[in-house]
Amino acid sequence: NAGVIQTPRHKVTGKGQEATLWCEPISGHSAVFWYRQTIVQGLEFLTYFRNQAPIDDSGMPKERFSAQMPNQSHSTLKIQSTQPQDSAVYLCASSSGLGYAEQFFGPGTRLTVL
Amino acid sequence: GQQVQQSPASLVLQEGENAELQCNFSSTATRLQWFYQRPGGSLVSLLSNPSGTKHTGRLTSTTVTKERRGSLHISSSQITDSGTYLCAMGNPSSFSKLVFGQGTSLSVVP
């Protein structure tokens, strides 16, 4: 079991450019979650999918951020017109929903917007 | 909104001492999941339980849902236990977002 895979591990963009982050959940897990982590705000929930359907996007900034899950093996988080305040570590987690619905996290993508 | 408060914010132990990390949360419909993170490292899931006590190795997680509190006990601390411990709350039995505390930074010294 390779765990949750996230690519790229590091991404540097210029202000106003687009960034696409990729996540491959653990095989067989039906839920995928996106979070972001900053020193100031800590860990914040962004959005999640269950069986590829968007369920809760209450943490997503209303503009510029979007997430998709086109198939059960990957999800993407896209940030348009990136701003310096978008700099953070973006974390993806997956869960099988069995037992206590424990979430398992990937290594994260560190996004730096210059 | 839902909130999670962790204490202490930081803790220094001598190797071999025990640690007790606290987590208070705002909802009674909660399970707690404890994570460990090294600086610049991934979140590693330690324990997850809705209520009662759960053990793994030198770690014991206790959740008292009615009192909206939980704790993580680390026995016989080792230098390699140093890092940040995060408490997160979520729905007890189904998929839901996790709400995280700010973490407890643990340093274990010789």
mmCIF file of C-alpha atoms in Angstrom:
data_model
loop_
_atom_site.group_PDB
_atom_site.id
_atom_site.type_symbol
_atom_site.label_atom_id
_atom_site.label_comp_id
_atom_site.label_asym_id
_atom_site.label_seq_id
_atom_site.Cartn_x
_atom_site.Cartn_y
_atom_site.Cartn_z
ATOM 1 C CA ASN A 1 0.000 0.000 0.000
ATOM 2 C CA ALA A 2 1.664 3.192 -1.212
ATOM 3 C CA GLY A 3 -0.440 5.493 0.904
ATOM 4 C CA VAL A 4 -1.891 8.744 -0.382
ATOM 5 C CA ILE A 5 0.227 10.177 -3.185
ATOM 6 C CA GLN A 6 0.451 13.887 -3.874
ATOM 7 C CA THR A 7 2.233 15.594 -6.739
ATOM 8 C CA PRO A 8 4.137 17.775 -7.101
ATOM 9 C CA ARG A 9 5.760 17.919 -3.667
ATOM 10 C CA HIS A 10 6.826 21.510 -4.225
ATOM 11 C CA LYS A 11 5.463 24.120 -6.600
ATOM 12 C CA VAL A 12 6.538 27.700 -7.096
ATOM 13 C CA THR A 13 4.329 30.041 -9.089
ATOM 14 C CA GLY A 14 4.363 33.700 -9.901
ATOM 15 C CA LYS A 15 1.527 35.909 -8.771
ATOM 16 C CA GLY A 16 -1.412 35.536 -11.148
ATOM 17 C CA GLN A 17 -0.404 32.123 -12.502
ATOM 18 C CA GLU A 18 -2.443 28.938 -12.175
ATOM 19 C CA ALA A 19 -1.527 25.986 -9.969
ATOM 20 C CA THR A 20 -2.921 22.456 -10.214
ATOM 21 C CA LEU A 21 -2.301 20.008 -7.418
ATOM 22 C CA TRP A 22 -2.842 16.260 -7.752
ATOM 23 C CA CYS A 23 -3.871 13.611 -5.269
ATOM 24 C CA GLU A 24 -4.110 9.846 -5.630
ATOM 25 C CA PRO A 25 -6.044 8.301 -2.708
ATOM 26 C CA ILE A 26 -5.373 4.926 -1.171
ATOM 27 C CA SER A 27 -6.830 2.251 -3.423
ATOM 28 C CA GLY A 28 -10.324 1.295 -2.318
ATOM 29 C CA HIS A 29 -10.917 4.436 -0.276
ATOM 30 C CA SER A 30 -14.152 6.142 -1.252
ATOM 31 C CA ALA A 31 -13.647 9.567 0.342
ATOM 32 C CA VAL A 32 -11.029 12.189 -0.503
ATOM 33 C CA PHE A 33 -10.425 15.324 1.553
ATOM 34 C CA TRP A 34 -8.396 18.474 0.880
ATOM 35 C CA TYR A 35 -6.890 20.632 3.646
ATOM 36 C CA ARG A 36 -4.298 23.365 3.759
ATOM 37 C CA GLN A 37 -1.781 24.132 6.466
ATOM 38 C CA THR A 38 -0.136 27.432 7.313
ATOM 39 C CA ILE A 39 1.786 28.518 10.377
ATOM 40 C CA VAL A 40 -0.736 31.255 11.140
ATOM 41 C CA GLN A 41 -4.025 29.431 10.480
ATOM 42 C CA GLY A 42 -2.957 25.873 11.204
ATOM 43 C CA LEU A 43 -4.821 23.075 9.412
ATOM 44 C CA GLU A 44 -8.006 24.106 7.619
ATOM 45 C CA PHE A 45 -10.529 21.964 5.770
ATOM 46 C CA LEU A 46 -11.214 22.896 2.172
ATOM 47 C CA THR A 47 -13.460 20.308 0.516
ATOM 48 C CA TYR A 48 -14.262 16.613 0.207
ATOM 49 C CA PHE A 49 -15.622 14.024 -2.189
ATOM 50 C CA ARG A 50 -17.349 10.751 -1.569
ATOM 51 C CA ASN A 51 -17.549 8.222 -4.375
ATOM 52 C CA GLN A 52 -16.286 11.038 -6.627
ATOM 53 C CA ALA A 53 -19.229 13.329 -5.803
ATOM 54 C CA PRO A 54 -18.559 16.681 -4.104
ATOM 55 C CA ILE A 55 -20.107 16.572 -0.632
ATOM 56 C CA ASP A 56 -18.841 19.557 1.355
ATOM 57 C CA ASP A 57 -16.904 22.509 -0.019
ATOM 58 C CA SER A 58 -17.582 24.825 2.908
ATOM 59 C CA GLY A 59 -13.889 25.600 3.387
ATOM 60 C CA MET A 60 -13.110 26.504 -0.188
ATOM 61 C CA PRO A 61 -12.453 30.160 -0.959
ATOM 62 C CA LYS A 62 -15.304 31.210 -3.224
ATOM 63 C CA GLU A 63 -13.130 32.609 -5.938
ATOM 64 C CA ARG A 64 -10.175 31.109 -7.739
ATOM 65 C CA PHE A 65 -10.287 27.693 -6.011
ATOM 66 C CA SER A 66 -11.888 24.607 -7.531
ATOM 67 C CA ALA A 67 -11.599 20.869 -6.972
ATOM 68 C CA GLN A 68 -12.563 17.875 -9.040
ATOM 69 C CA MET A 69 -12.529 14.114 -8.798
ATOM 70 C CA PRO A 70 -12.937 12.781 -12.332
ATOM 71 C CA ASN A 71 -12.334 9.158 -11.329
ATOM 72 C CA GLN A 72 -11.804 7.112 -8.194
ATOM 73 C CA SER A 73 -8.032 7.181 -8.514
ATOM 74 C CA HIS A 74 -7.333 10.884 -8.484
ATOM 75 C CA SER A 75 -8.504 14.313 -7.437
ATOM 76 C CA THR A 76 -7.223 17.750 -8.394
ATOM 77 C CA LEU A 77 -7.222 21.107 -6.656
ATOM 78 C CA LYS A 78 -6.855 24.063 -8.992
ATOM 79 C CA ILE A 79 -6.020 27.585 -7.927
ATOM 80 C CA GLN A 80 -6.419 30.265 -10.569
ATOM 81 C CA SER A 81 -4.610 33.592 -10.462
ATOM 82 C CA THR A 82 -2.530 32.570 -7.436
ATOM 83 C CA GLN A 83 -1.826 35.179 -4.788
ATOM 84 C CA PRO A 84 0.942 35.259 -2.141
ATOM 85 C CA GLN A 85 -1.635 34.490 0.566
ATOM 86 C CA ASP A 86 -2.313 31.155 -1.164
ATOM 87 C CA SER A 87 1.159 29.986 -0.132
ATOM 88 C CA ALA A 88 0.649 26.967 2.107
ATOM 89 C CA VAL A 89 1.049 23.220 2.300
ATOM 90 C CA TYR A 90 -1.948 21.592 0.635
ATOM 91 C CA LEU A 91 -2.793 18.206 2.094
ATOM 92 C CA CYS A 92 -4.926 15.436 0.672
ATOM 93 C CA ALA A 93 -6.402 12.672 2.803
ATOM 94 C CA SER A 94 -8.481 9.603 2.051
ATOM 95 C CA SER A 95 -10.751 7.383 4.100
ATOM 96 C CA SER A 96 -12.435 4.039 3.604
ATOM 97 C CA GLY A 97 -15.302 4.973 5.899
ATOM 98 C CA LEU A 98 -14.927 1.686 7.758
ATOM 99 C CA GLY A 99 -14.566 1.633 11.523
ATOM 100 C CA TYR A 100 -14.129 5.179 12.745
ATOM 101 C CA ALA A 101 -13.629 6.673 9.286
ATOM 102 C CA GLU A 102 -9.988 7.368 10.053
ATOM 103 C CA GLN A 103 -8.344 9.721 7.572
ATOM 104 C CA PHE A 104 -4.889 9.048 6.152
ATOM 105 C CA PHE A 105 -2.868 11.947 4.832
ATOM 106 C CA GLY A 106 -0.467 12.347 1.962
ATOM 107 C CA PRO A 107 2.868 14.185 2.234
ATOM 108 C CA GLY A 108 1.383 17.426 0.955
ATOM 109 C CA THR A 109 2.263 19.894 -1.788
ATOM 110 C CA ARG A 110 4.118 23.003 -0.660
ATOM 111 C CA LEU A 111 2.888 25.889 -2.806
ATOM 112 C CA THR A 112 4.925 29.076 -2.836
ATOM 113 C CA VAL A 113 3.523 32.090 -4.672
ATOM 114 C CA LEU A 114 6.119 34.766 -5.362
ATOM 115 C CA GLY B 1 -18.239 27.155 14.589
ATOM 116 C CA GLN B 2 -16.696 23.941 15.781
ATOM 117 C CA GLN B 3 -13.516 24.410 17.764
ATOM 118 C CA VAL B 4 -10.717 22.317 19.170
ATOM 119 C CA GLN B 5 -8.391 23.582 21.886
ATOM 120 C CA GLN B 6 -5.169 21.790 22.753
ATOM 121 C CA SER B 7 -2.988 22.180 25.805
ATOM 122 C CA PRO B 8 -0.256 22.699 26.600
ATOM 123 C CA ALA B 9 0.992 24.576 23.543
ATOM 124 C CA SER B 10 4.477 23.232 24.176
ATOM 125 C CA LEU B 11 6.088 20.726 26.492
ATOM 126 C CA VAL B 12 9.659 19.740 27.298
ATOM 127 C CA LEU B 13 10.329 16.341 28.829
ATOM 128 C CA GLN B 14 13.363 14.424 29.852
ATOM 129 C CA GLU B 15 13.748 11.102 28.132
ATOM 130 C CA GLY B 16 11.787 8.452 29.995
ATOM 131 C CA GLU B 17 9.172 10.801 31.424
ATOM 132 C CA ASN B 18 5.476 10.459 30.607
ATOM 133 C CA ALA B 19 3.416 13.091 28.778
ATOM 134 C CA GLU B 20 -0.276 13.929 28.935
ATOM 135 C CA LEU B 21 -1.647 16.050 26.105
ATOM 136 C CA GLN B 22 -5.122 17.533 26.391
ATOM 137 C CA CYS B 23 -7.796 18.243 23.802
ATOM 138 C CA ASN B 24 -11.102 20.049 24.413
ATOM 139 C CA PHE B 25 -13.728 20.210 21.704
ATOM 140 C CA SER B 26 -16.996 21.991 21.131
ATOM 141 C CA SER B 27 -19.328 19.187 20.020
ATOM 142 C CA THR B 28 -20.516 16.082 21.844
ATOM 143 C CA ALA B 29 -21.015 14.220 18.548
ATOM 144 C CA THR B 30 -17.346 13.654 18.096
ATOM 145 C CA ARG B 31 -14.625 11.168 17.514
ATOM 146 C CA LEU B 32 -11.059 12.242 18.029
ATOM 147 C CA GLN B 33 -8.164 11.435 15.787
ATOM 148 C CA TRP B 34 -4.633 12.101 16.990
ATOM 149 C CA PHE B 35 -1.808 12.877 14.582
ATOM 150 C CA TYR B 36 1.956 13.307 14.811
ATOM 151 C CA GLN B 37 3.949 15.666 12.611
ATOM 152 C CA ARG B 38 7.654 16.426 12.406
ATOM 153 C CA PRO B 39 8.696 19.873 11.111
ATOM 154 C CA GLY B 40 8.185 19.800 7.358
ATOM 155 C CA GLY B 41 6.849 16.265 7.625
ATOM 156 C CA SER B 42 3.628 14.435 6.867
ATOM 157 C CA LEU B 43 0.698 13.973 9.218
ATOM 158 C CA VAL B 44 0.891 10.488 10.702
ATOM 159 C CA SER B 45 -2.302 9.067 12.171
ATOM 160 C CA LEU B 46 -1.737 7.737 15.676
ATOM 161 C CA LEU B 47 -5.128 6.788 17.117
ATOM 162 C CA SER B 48 -8.799 7.335 16.334
ATOM 163 C CA ASN B 49 -11.680 6.599 18.703
ATOM 164 C CA PRO B 50 -15.108 8.056 19.446
ATOM 165 C CA SER B 51 -15.159 7.338 23.164
ATOM 166 C CA GLY B 52 -13.380 5.366 25.814
ATOM 167 C CA THR B 53 -9.765 4.322 25.733
ATOM 168 C CA LYS B 54 -7.576 2.959 22.962
ATOM 169 C CA HIS B 55 -3.957 1.839 23.114
ATOM 170 C CA THR B 56 -1.165 1.361 20.652
ATOM 171 C CA GLY B 57 2.385 0.798 21.823
ATOM 172 C CA ARG B 58 3.310 3.541 24.288
ATOM 173 C CA LEU B 59 0.306 5.669 23.326
ATOM 174 C CA THR B 60 -3.105 5.767 25.021
ATOM 175 C CA SER B 61 -5.982 7.888 23.745
ATOM 176 C CA THR B 62 -8.897 8.567 26.076
ATOM 177 C CA THR B 63 -12.041 10.374 24.922
ATOM 178 C CA VAL B 64 -14.835 11.464 27.279
ATOM 179 C CA THR B 65 -17.418 12.674 24.810
ATOM 180 C CA LYS B 66 -19.978 13.909 27.357
ATOM 181 C CA GLU B 67 -17.355 16.182 28.893
ATOM 182 C CA ARG B 68 -16.043 17.247 25.474
ATOM 183 C CA ARG B 69 -12.468 16.337 26.259
ATOM 184 C CA GLY B 70 -9.819 13.908 25.251
ATOM 185 C CA SER B 71 -6.215 13.151 26.060
ATOM 186 C CA LEU B 72 -3.184 11.440 24.621
ATOM 187 C CA HIS B 73 -0.819 9.769 27.070
ATOM 188 C CA ILE B 74 2.722 9.012 25.960
ATOM 189 C CA SER B 75 4.608 6.723 28.289
ATOM 190 C CA SER B 76 8.380 6.443 28.648
ATOM 191 C CA SER B 77 9.058 9.252 26.184
ATOM 192 C CA GLN B 78 11.923 8.925 23.708
ATOM 193 C CA ILE B 79 13.897 11.589 21.879
ATOM 194 C CA THR B 80 12.310 10.419 18.626
ATOM 195 C CA ASP B 81 8.867 11.328 20.023
ATOM 196 C CA SER B 82 9.761 15.006 19.580
ATOM 197 C CA GLY B 83 7.448 16.828 17.197
ATOM 198 C CA THR B 84 3.938 18.260 17.060
ATOM 199 C CA TYR B 85 0.884 16.327 18.188
ATOM 200 C CA LEU B 86 -2.418 17.380 16.658
ATOM 201 C CA CYS B 87 -5.899 16.550 17.855
ATOM 202 C CA ALA B 88 -8.782 16.618 15.370
ATOM 203 C CA MET B 89 -12.503 16.095 15.825
ATOM 204 C CA GLY B 90 -14.944 14.627 13.347
ATOM 205 C CA ASN B 91 -18.273 12.866 13.073
ATOM 206 C CA PRO B 92 -18.124 9.664 15.128
ATOM 207 C CA SER B 93 -19.213 7.141 12.574
ATOM 208 C CA SER B 94 -19.185 8.467 9.089
ATOM 209 C CA PHE B 95 -17.292 10.636 6.680
ATOM 210 C CA SER B 96 -16.863 14.222 7.753
ATOM 211 C CA LYS B 97 -14.282 16.950 7.720
ATOM 212 C CA LEU B 98 -11.800 17.060 10.574
ATOM 213 C CA VAL B 99 -11.450 20.215 12.669
ATOM 214 C CA PHE B 100 -7.924 20.512 14.022
ATOM 215 C CA GLY B 101 -6.461 22.030 17.138
ATOM 216 C CA GLN B 102 -3.317 24.143 16.994
ATOM 217 C CA GLY B 103 -1.163 21.303 18.283
ATOM 218 C CA THR B 104 1.185 20.587 21.167
ATOM 219 C CA SER B 105 4.882 20.869 20.407
ATOM 220 C CA LEU B 106 6.773 18.193 22.321
ATOM 221 C CA SER B 107 10.526 18.217 22.861
ATOM 222 C CA VAL B 108 12.147 15.236 24.531
ATOM 223 C CA VAL B 109 15.686 15.895 25.715
ATOM 224 C CA PRO B 110 18.380 13.522 27.033
#
